[in-house]
CSV table of N, CA and C in Angstrom, one decimal:
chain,number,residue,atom,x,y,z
A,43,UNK,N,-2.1,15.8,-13.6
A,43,UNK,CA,-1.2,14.7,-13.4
A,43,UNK,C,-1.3,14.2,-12.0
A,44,UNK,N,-1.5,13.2,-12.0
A,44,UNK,CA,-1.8,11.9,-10.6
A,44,UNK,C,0.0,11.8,-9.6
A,45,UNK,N,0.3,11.8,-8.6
A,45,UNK,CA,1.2,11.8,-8.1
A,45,UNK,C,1.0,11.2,-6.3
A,46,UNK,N,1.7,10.2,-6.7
A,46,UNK,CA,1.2,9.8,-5.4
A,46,UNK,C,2.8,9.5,-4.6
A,47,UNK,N,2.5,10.1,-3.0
A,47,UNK,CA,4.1,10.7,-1.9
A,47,UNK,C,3.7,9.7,-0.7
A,48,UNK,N,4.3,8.4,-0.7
A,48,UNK,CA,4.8,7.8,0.6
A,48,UNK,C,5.2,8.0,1.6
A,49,UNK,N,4.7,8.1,2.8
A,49,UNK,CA,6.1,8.5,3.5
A,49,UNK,C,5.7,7.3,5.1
A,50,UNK,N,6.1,7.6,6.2
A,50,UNK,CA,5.8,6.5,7.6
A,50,UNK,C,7.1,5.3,8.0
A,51,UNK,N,7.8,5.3,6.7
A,51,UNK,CA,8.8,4.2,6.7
A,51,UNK,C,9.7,4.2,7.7
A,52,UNK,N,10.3,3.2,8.3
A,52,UNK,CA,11.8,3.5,8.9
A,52,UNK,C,11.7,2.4,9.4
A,53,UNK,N,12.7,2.5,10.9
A,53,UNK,CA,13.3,0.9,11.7
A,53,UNK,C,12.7,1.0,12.5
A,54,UNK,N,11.9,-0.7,12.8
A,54,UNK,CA,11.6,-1.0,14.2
A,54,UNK,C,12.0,-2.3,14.6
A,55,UNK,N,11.7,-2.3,15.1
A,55,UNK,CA,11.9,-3.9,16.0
A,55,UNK,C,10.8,-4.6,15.6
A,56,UNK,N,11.3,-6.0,15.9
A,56,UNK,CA,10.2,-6.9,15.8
A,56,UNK,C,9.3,-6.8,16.8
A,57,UNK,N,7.9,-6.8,16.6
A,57,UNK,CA,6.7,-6.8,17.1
A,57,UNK,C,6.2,-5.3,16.7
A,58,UNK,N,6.9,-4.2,16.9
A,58,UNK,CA,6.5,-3.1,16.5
A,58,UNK,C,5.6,-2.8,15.5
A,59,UNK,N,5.3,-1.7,15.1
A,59,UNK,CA,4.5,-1.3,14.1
A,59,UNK,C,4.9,0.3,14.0
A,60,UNK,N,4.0,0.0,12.5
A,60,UNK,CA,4.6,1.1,11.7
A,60,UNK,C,3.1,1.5,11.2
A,61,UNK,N,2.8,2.7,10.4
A,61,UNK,CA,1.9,3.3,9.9
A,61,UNK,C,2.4,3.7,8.5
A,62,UNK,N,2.0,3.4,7.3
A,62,UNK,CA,2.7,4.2,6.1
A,62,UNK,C,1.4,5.0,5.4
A,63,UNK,N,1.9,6.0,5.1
A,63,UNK,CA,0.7,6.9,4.5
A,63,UNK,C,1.4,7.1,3.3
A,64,UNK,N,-0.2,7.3,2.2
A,64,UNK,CA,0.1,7.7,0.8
A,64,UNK,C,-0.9,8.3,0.4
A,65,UNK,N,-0.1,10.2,0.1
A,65,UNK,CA,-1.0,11.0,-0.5
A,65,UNK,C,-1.3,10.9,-1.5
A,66,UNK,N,-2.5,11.2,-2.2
A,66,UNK,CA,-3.0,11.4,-3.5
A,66,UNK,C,-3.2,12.8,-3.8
A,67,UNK,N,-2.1,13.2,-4.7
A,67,UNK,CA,-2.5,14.4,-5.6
A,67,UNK,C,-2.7,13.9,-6.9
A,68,UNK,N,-3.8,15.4,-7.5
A,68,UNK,CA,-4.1,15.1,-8.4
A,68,UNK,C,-5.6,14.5,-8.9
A,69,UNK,N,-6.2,14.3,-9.5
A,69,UNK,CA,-7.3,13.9,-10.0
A,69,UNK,C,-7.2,12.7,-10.4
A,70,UNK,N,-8.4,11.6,-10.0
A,70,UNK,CA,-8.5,9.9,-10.3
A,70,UNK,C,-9.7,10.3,-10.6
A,71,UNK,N,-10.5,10.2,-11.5
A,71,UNK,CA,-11.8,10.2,-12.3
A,71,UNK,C,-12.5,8.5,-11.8
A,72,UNK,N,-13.5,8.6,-10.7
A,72,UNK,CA,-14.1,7.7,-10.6
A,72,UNK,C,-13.6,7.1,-9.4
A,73,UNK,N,-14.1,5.6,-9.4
A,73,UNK,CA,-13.7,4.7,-8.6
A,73,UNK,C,-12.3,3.7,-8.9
A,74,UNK,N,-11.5,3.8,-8.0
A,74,UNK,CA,-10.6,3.0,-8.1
A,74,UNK,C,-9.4,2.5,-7.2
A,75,UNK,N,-8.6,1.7,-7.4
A,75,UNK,CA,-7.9,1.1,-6.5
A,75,UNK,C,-6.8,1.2,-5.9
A,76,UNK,N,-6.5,1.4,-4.5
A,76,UNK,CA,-4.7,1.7,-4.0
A,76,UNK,C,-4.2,0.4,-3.6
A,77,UNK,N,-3.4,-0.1,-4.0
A,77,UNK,CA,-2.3,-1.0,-3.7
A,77,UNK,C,-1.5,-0.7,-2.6
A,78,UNK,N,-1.0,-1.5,-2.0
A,78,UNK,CA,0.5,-1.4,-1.4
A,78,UNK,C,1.2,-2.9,-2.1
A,79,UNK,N,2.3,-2.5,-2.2
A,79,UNK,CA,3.7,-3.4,-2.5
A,79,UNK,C,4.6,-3.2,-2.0
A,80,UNK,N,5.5,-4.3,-2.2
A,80,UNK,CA,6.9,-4.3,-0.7
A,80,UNK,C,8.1,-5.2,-2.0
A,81,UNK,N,8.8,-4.8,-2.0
A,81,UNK,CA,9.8,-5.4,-2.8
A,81,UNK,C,11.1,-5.5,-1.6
A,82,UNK,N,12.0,-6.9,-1.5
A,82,UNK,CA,12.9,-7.1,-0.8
A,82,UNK,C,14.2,-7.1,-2.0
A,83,UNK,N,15.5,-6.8,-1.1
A,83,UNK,CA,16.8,-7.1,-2.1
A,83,UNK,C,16.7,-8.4,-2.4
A,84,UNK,N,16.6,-8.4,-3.9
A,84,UNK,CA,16.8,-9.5,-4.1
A,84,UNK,C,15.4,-10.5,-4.4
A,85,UNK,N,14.1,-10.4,-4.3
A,85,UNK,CA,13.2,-10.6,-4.4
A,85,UNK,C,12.2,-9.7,-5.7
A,86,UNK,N,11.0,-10.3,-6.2
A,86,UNK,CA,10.3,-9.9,-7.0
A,86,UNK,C,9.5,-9.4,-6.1
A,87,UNK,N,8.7,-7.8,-6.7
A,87,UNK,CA,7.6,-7.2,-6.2
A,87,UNK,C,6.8,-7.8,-5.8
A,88,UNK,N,6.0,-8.1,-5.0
A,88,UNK,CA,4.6,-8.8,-4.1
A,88,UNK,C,3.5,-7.5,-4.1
A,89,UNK,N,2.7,-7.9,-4.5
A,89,UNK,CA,1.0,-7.2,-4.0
A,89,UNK,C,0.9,-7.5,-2.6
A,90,UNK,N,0.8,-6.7,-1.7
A,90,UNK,CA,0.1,-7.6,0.0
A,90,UNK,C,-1.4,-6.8,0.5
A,91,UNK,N,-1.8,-5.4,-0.1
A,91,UNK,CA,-3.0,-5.3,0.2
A,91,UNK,C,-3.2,-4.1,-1.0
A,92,UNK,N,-5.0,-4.4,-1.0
A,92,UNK,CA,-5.5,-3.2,-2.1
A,92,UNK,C,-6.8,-2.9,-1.4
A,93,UNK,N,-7.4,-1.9,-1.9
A,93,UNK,CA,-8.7,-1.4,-1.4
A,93,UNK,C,-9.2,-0.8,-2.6
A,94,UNK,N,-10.8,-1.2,-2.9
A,94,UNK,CA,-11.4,-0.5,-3.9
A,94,UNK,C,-12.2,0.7,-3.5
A,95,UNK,N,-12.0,1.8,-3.9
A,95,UNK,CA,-12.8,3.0,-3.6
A,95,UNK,C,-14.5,3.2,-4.0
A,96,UNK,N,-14.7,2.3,-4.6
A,96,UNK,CA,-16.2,2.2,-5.2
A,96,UNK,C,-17.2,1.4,-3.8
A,97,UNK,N,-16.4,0.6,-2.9
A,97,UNK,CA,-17.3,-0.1,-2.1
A,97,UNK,C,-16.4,-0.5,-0.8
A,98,UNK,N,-15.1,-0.2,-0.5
A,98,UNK,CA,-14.2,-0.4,0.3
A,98,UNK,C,-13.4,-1.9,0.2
A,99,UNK,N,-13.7,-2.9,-0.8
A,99,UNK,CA,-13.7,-4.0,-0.8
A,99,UNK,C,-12.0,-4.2,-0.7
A,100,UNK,N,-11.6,-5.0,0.2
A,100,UNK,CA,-9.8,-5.3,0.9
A,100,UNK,C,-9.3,-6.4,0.2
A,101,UNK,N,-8.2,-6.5,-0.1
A,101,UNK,CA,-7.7,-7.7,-0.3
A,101,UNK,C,-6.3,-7.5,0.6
A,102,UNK,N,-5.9,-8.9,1.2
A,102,UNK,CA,-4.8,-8.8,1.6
A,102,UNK,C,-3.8,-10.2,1.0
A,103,UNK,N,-2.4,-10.3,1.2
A,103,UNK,CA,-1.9,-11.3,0.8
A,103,UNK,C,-1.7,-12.4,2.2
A,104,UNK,N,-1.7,-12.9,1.9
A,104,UNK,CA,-1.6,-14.4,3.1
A,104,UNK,C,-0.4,-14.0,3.9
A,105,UNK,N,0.5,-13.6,3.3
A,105,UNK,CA,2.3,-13.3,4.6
A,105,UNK,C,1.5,-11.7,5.6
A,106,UNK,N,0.5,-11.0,5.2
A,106,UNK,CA,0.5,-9.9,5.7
A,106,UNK,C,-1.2,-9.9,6.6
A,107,UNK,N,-1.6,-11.1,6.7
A,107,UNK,CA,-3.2,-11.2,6.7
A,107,UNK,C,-3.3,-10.7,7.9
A,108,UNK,N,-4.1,-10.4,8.9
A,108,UNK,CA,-4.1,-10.4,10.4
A,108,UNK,C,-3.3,-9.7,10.9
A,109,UNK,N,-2.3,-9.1,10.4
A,109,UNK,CA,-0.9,-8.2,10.9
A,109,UNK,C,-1.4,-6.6,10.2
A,110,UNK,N,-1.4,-6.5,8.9
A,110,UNK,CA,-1.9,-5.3,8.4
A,110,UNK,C,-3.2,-5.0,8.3
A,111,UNK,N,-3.5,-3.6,8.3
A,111,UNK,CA,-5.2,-3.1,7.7
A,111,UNK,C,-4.6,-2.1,6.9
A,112,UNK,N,-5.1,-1.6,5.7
A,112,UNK,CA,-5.3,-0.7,4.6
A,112,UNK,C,-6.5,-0.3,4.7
A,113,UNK,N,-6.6,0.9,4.7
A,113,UNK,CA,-7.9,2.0,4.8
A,113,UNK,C,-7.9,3.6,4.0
A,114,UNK,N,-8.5,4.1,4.7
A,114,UNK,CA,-8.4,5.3,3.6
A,114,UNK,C,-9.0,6.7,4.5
A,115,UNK,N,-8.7,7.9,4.0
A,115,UNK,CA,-9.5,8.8,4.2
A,115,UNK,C,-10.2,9.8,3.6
A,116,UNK,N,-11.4,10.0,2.8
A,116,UNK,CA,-11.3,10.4,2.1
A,116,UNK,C,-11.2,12.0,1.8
A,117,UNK,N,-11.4,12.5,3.0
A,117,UNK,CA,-10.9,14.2,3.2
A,117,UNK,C,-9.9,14.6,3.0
A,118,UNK,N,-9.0,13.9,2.8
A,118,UNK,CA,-7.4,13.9,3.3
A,118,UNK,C,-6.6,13.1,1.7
A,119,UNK,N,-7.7,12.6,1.1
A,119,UNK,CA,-7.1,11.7,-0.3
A,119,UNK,C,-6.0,11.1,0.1
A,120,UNK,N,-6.1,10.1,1.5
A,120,UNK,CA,-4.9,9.7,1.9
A,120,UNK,C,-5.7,8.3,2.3
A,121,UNK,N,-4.6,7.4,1.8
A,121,UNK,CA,-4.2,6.1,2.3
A,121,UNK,C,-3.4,5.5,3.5
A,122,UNK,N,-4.1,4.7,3.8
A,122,UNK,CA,-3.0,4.2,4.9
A,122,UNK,C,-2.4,2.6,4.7
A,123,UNK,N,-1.4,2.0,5.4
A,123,UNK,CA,-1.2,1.1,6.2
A,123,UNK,C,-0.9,0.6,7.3
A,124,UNK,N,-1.8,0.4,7.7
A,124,UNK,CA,-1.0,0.1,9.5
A,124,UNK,C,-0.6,-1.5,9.6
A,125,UNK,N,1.1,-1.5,9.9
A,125,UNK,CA,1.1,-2.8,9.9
A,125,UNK,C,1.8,-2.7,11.2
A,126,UNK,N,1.3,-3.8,12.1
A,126,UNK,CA,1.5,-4.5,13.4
A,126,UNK,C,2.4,-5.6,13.5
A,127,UNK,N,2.8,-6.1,14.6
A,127,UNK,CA,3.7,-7.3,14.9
A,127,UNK,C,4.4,-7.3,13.7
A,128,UNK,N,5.6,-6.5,13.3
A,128,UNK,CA,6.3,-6.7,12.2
A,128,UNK,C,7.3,-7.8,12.5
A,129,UNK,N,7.8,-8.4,11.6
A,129,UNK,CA,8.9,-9.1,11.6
A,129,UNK,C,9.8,-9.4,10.8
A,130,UNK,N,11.4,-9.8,10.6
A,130,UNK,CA,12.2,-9.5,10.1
A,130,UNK,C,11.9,-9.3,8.8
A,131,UNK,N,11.1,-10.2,7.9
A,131,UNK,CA,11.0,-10.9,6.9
A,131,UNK,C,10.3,-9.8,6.1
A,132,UNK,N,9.4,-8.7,6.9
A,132,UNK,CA,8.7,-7.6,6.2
A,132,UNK,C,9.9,-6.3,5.9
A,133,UNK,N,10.6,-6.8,6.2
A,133,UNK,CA,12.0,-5.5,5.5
A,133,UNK,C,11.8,-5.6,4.0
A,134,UNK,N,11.0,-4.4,3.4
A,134,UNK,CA,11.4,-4.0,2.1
A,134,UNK,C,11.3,-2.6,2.1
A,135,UNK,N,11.2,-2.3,0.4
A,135,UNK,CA,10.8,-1.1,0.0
A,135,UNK,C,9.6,-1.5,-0.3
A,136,UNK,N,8.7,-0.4,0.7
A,136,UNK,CA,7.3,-0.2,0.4
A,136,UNK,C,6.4,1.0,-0.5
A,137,UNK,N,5.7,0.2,-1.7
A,137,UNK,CA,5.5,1.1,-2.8
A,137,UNK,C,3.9,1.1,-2.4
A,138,UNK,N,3.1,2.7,-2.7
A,138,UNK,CA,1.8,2.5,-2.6
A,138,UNK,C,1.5,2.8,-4.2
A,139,UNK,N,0.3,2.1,-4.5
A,139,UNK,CA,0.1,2.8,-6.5
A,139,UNK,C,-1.4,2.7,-6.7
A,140,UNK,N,-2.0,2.9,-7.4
A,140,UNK,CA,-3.7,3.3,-8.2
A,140,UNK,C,-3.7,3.0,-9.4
A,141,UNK,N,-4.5,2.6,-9.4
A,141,UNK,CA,-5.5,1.9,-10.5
A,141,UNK,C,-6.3,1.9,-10.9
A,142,UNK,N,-7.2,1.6,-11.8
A,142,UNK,CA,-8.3,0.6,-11.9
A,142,UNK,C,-9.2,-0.3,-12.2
A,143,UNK,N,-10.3,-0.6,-11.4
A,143,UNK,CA,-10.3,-1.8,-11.3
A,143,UNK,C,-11.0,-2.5,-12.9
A,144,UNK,N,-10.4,-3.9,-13.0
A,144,UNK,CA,-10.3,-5.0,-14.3
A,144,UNK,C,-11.5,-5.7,-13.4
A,145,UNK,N,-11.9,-6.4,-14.7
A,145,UNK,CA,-12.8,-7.9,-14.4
A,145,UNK,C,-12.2,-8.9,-13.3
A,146,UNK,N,-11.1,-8.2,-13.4
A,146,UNK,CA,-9.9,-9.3,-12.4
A,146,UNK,C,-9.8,-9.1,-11.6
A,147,UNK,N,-10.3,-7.7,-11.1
A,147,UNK,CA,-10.2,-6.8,-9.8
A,147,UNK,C,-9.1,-5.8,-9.7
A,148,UNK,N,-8.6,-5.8,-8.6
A,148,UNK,CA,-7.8,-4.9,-8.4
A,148,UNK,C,-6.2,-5.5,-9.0
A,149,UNK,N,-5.9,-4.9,-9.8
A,149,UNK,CA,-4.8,-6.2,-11.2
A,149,UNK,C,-3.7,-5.4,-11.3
A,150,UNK,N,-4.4,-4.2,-11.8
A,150,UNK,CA,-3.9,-3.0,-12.8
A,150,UNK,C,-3.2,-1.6,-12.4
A,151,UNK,N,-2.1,-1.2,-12.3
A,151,UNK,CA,-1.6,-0.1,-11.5
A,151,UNK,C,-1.5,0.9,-12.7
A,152,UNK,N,-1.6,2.3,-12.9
A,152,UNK,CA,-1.1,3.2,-13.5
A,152,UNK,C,-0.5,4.1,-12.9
A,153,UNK,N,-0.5,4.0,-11.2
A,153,UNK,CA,0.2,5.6,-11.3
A,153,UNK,C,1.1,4.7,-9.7
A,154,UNK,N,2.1,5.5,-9.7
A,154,UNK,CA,3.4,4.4,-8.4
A,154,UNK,C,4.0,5.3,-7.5
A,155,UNK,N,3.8,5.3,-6.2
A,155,UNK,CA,4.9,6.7,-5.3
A,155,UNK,C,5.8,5.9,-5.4
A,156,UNK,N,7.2,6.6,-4.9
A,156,UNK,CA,8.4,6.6,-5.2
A,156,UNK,C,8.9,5.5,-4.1
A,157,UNK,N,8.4,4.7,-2.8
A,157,UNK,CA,8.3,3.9,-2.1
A,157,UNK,C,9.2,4.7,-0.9
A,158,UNK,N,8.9,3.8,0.3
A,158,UNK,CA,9.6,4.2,1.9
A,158,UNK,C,9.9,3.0,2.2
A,159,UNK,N,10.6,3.2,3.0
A,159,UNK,CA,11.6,1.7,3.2
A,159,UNK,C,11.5,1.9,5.2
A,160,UNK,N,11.0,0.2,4.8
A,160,UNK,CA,10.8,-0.1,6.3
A,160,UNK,C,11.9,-1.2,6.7
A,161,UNK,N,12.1,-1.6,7.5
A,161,UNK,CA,13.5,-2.2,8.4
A,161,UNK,C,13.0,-2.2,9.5
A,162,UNK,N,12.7,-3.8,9.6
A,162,UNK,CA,13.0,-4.9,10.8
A,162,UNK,C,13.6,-5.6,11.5
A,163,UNK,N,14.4,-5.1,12.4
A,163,UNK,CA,15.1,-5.8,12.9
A,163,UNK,C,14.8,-6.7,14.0
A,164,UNK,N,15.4,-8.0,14.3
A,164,UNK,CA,15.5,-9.1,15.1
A,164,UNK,C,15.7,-8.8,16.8
């Protein structure tokens, strides 16, 4: 059973940064994909970055471009986020999850950590 544990979250100020890591237990057969998501109160889920394990290939979303990097390690079956210059607007609950990858790309999630909640304040 695949289980994937969040953790890095908490409050910073604007400009700050944060680091969120997500461990992978468990067995993923193959190549495939980690997401991060950020859901606000009140707001629908957003995709803002994935990484494919087959060739490192990034996606990021346009609110997070140039501020975040998603990477990986693979000794450690750990993910990262490092996001920089935060600002208020990145206050959510941040989910990491795995997949894989569709003709669509990175689309498809099957397995979800329980998310860490980051807080930006002004």
């Amino acid at each position: 059973q695949v289980q994937l544990v969040e953790s890095g979250g908490g409050s910073v100020q604007a400009g700050g940064s944060l680091r969120l890591s997500c461990a992978v237990f468990g067995y993923i057969p193959g190549y495939y994909c980690m997401g991060w998501f950020r859901q606000a109160p009140g707001k629908e889920r957003e995709g803002i970055a994935s990484i494919y394990t087959g060739g490192g290939t990034t996606y990021y979303a346009d609110a997070v471009k140039g501020r975040f990097t998603i990477s990986r390690d693979n000794a450690k079956n750990t993910h990262y986020l490092q996001m920089n210059s935060l600002k208020p607007e990145d206050t959510a609950m941040y989910y990491c999850a795995a997949g894989f990858r569709t003709v669509a790309g990175c689309t498809e999630y099957n397995y979800w950590g329980q998310g860490t909640q980051v807080t930006v304040s002004s």
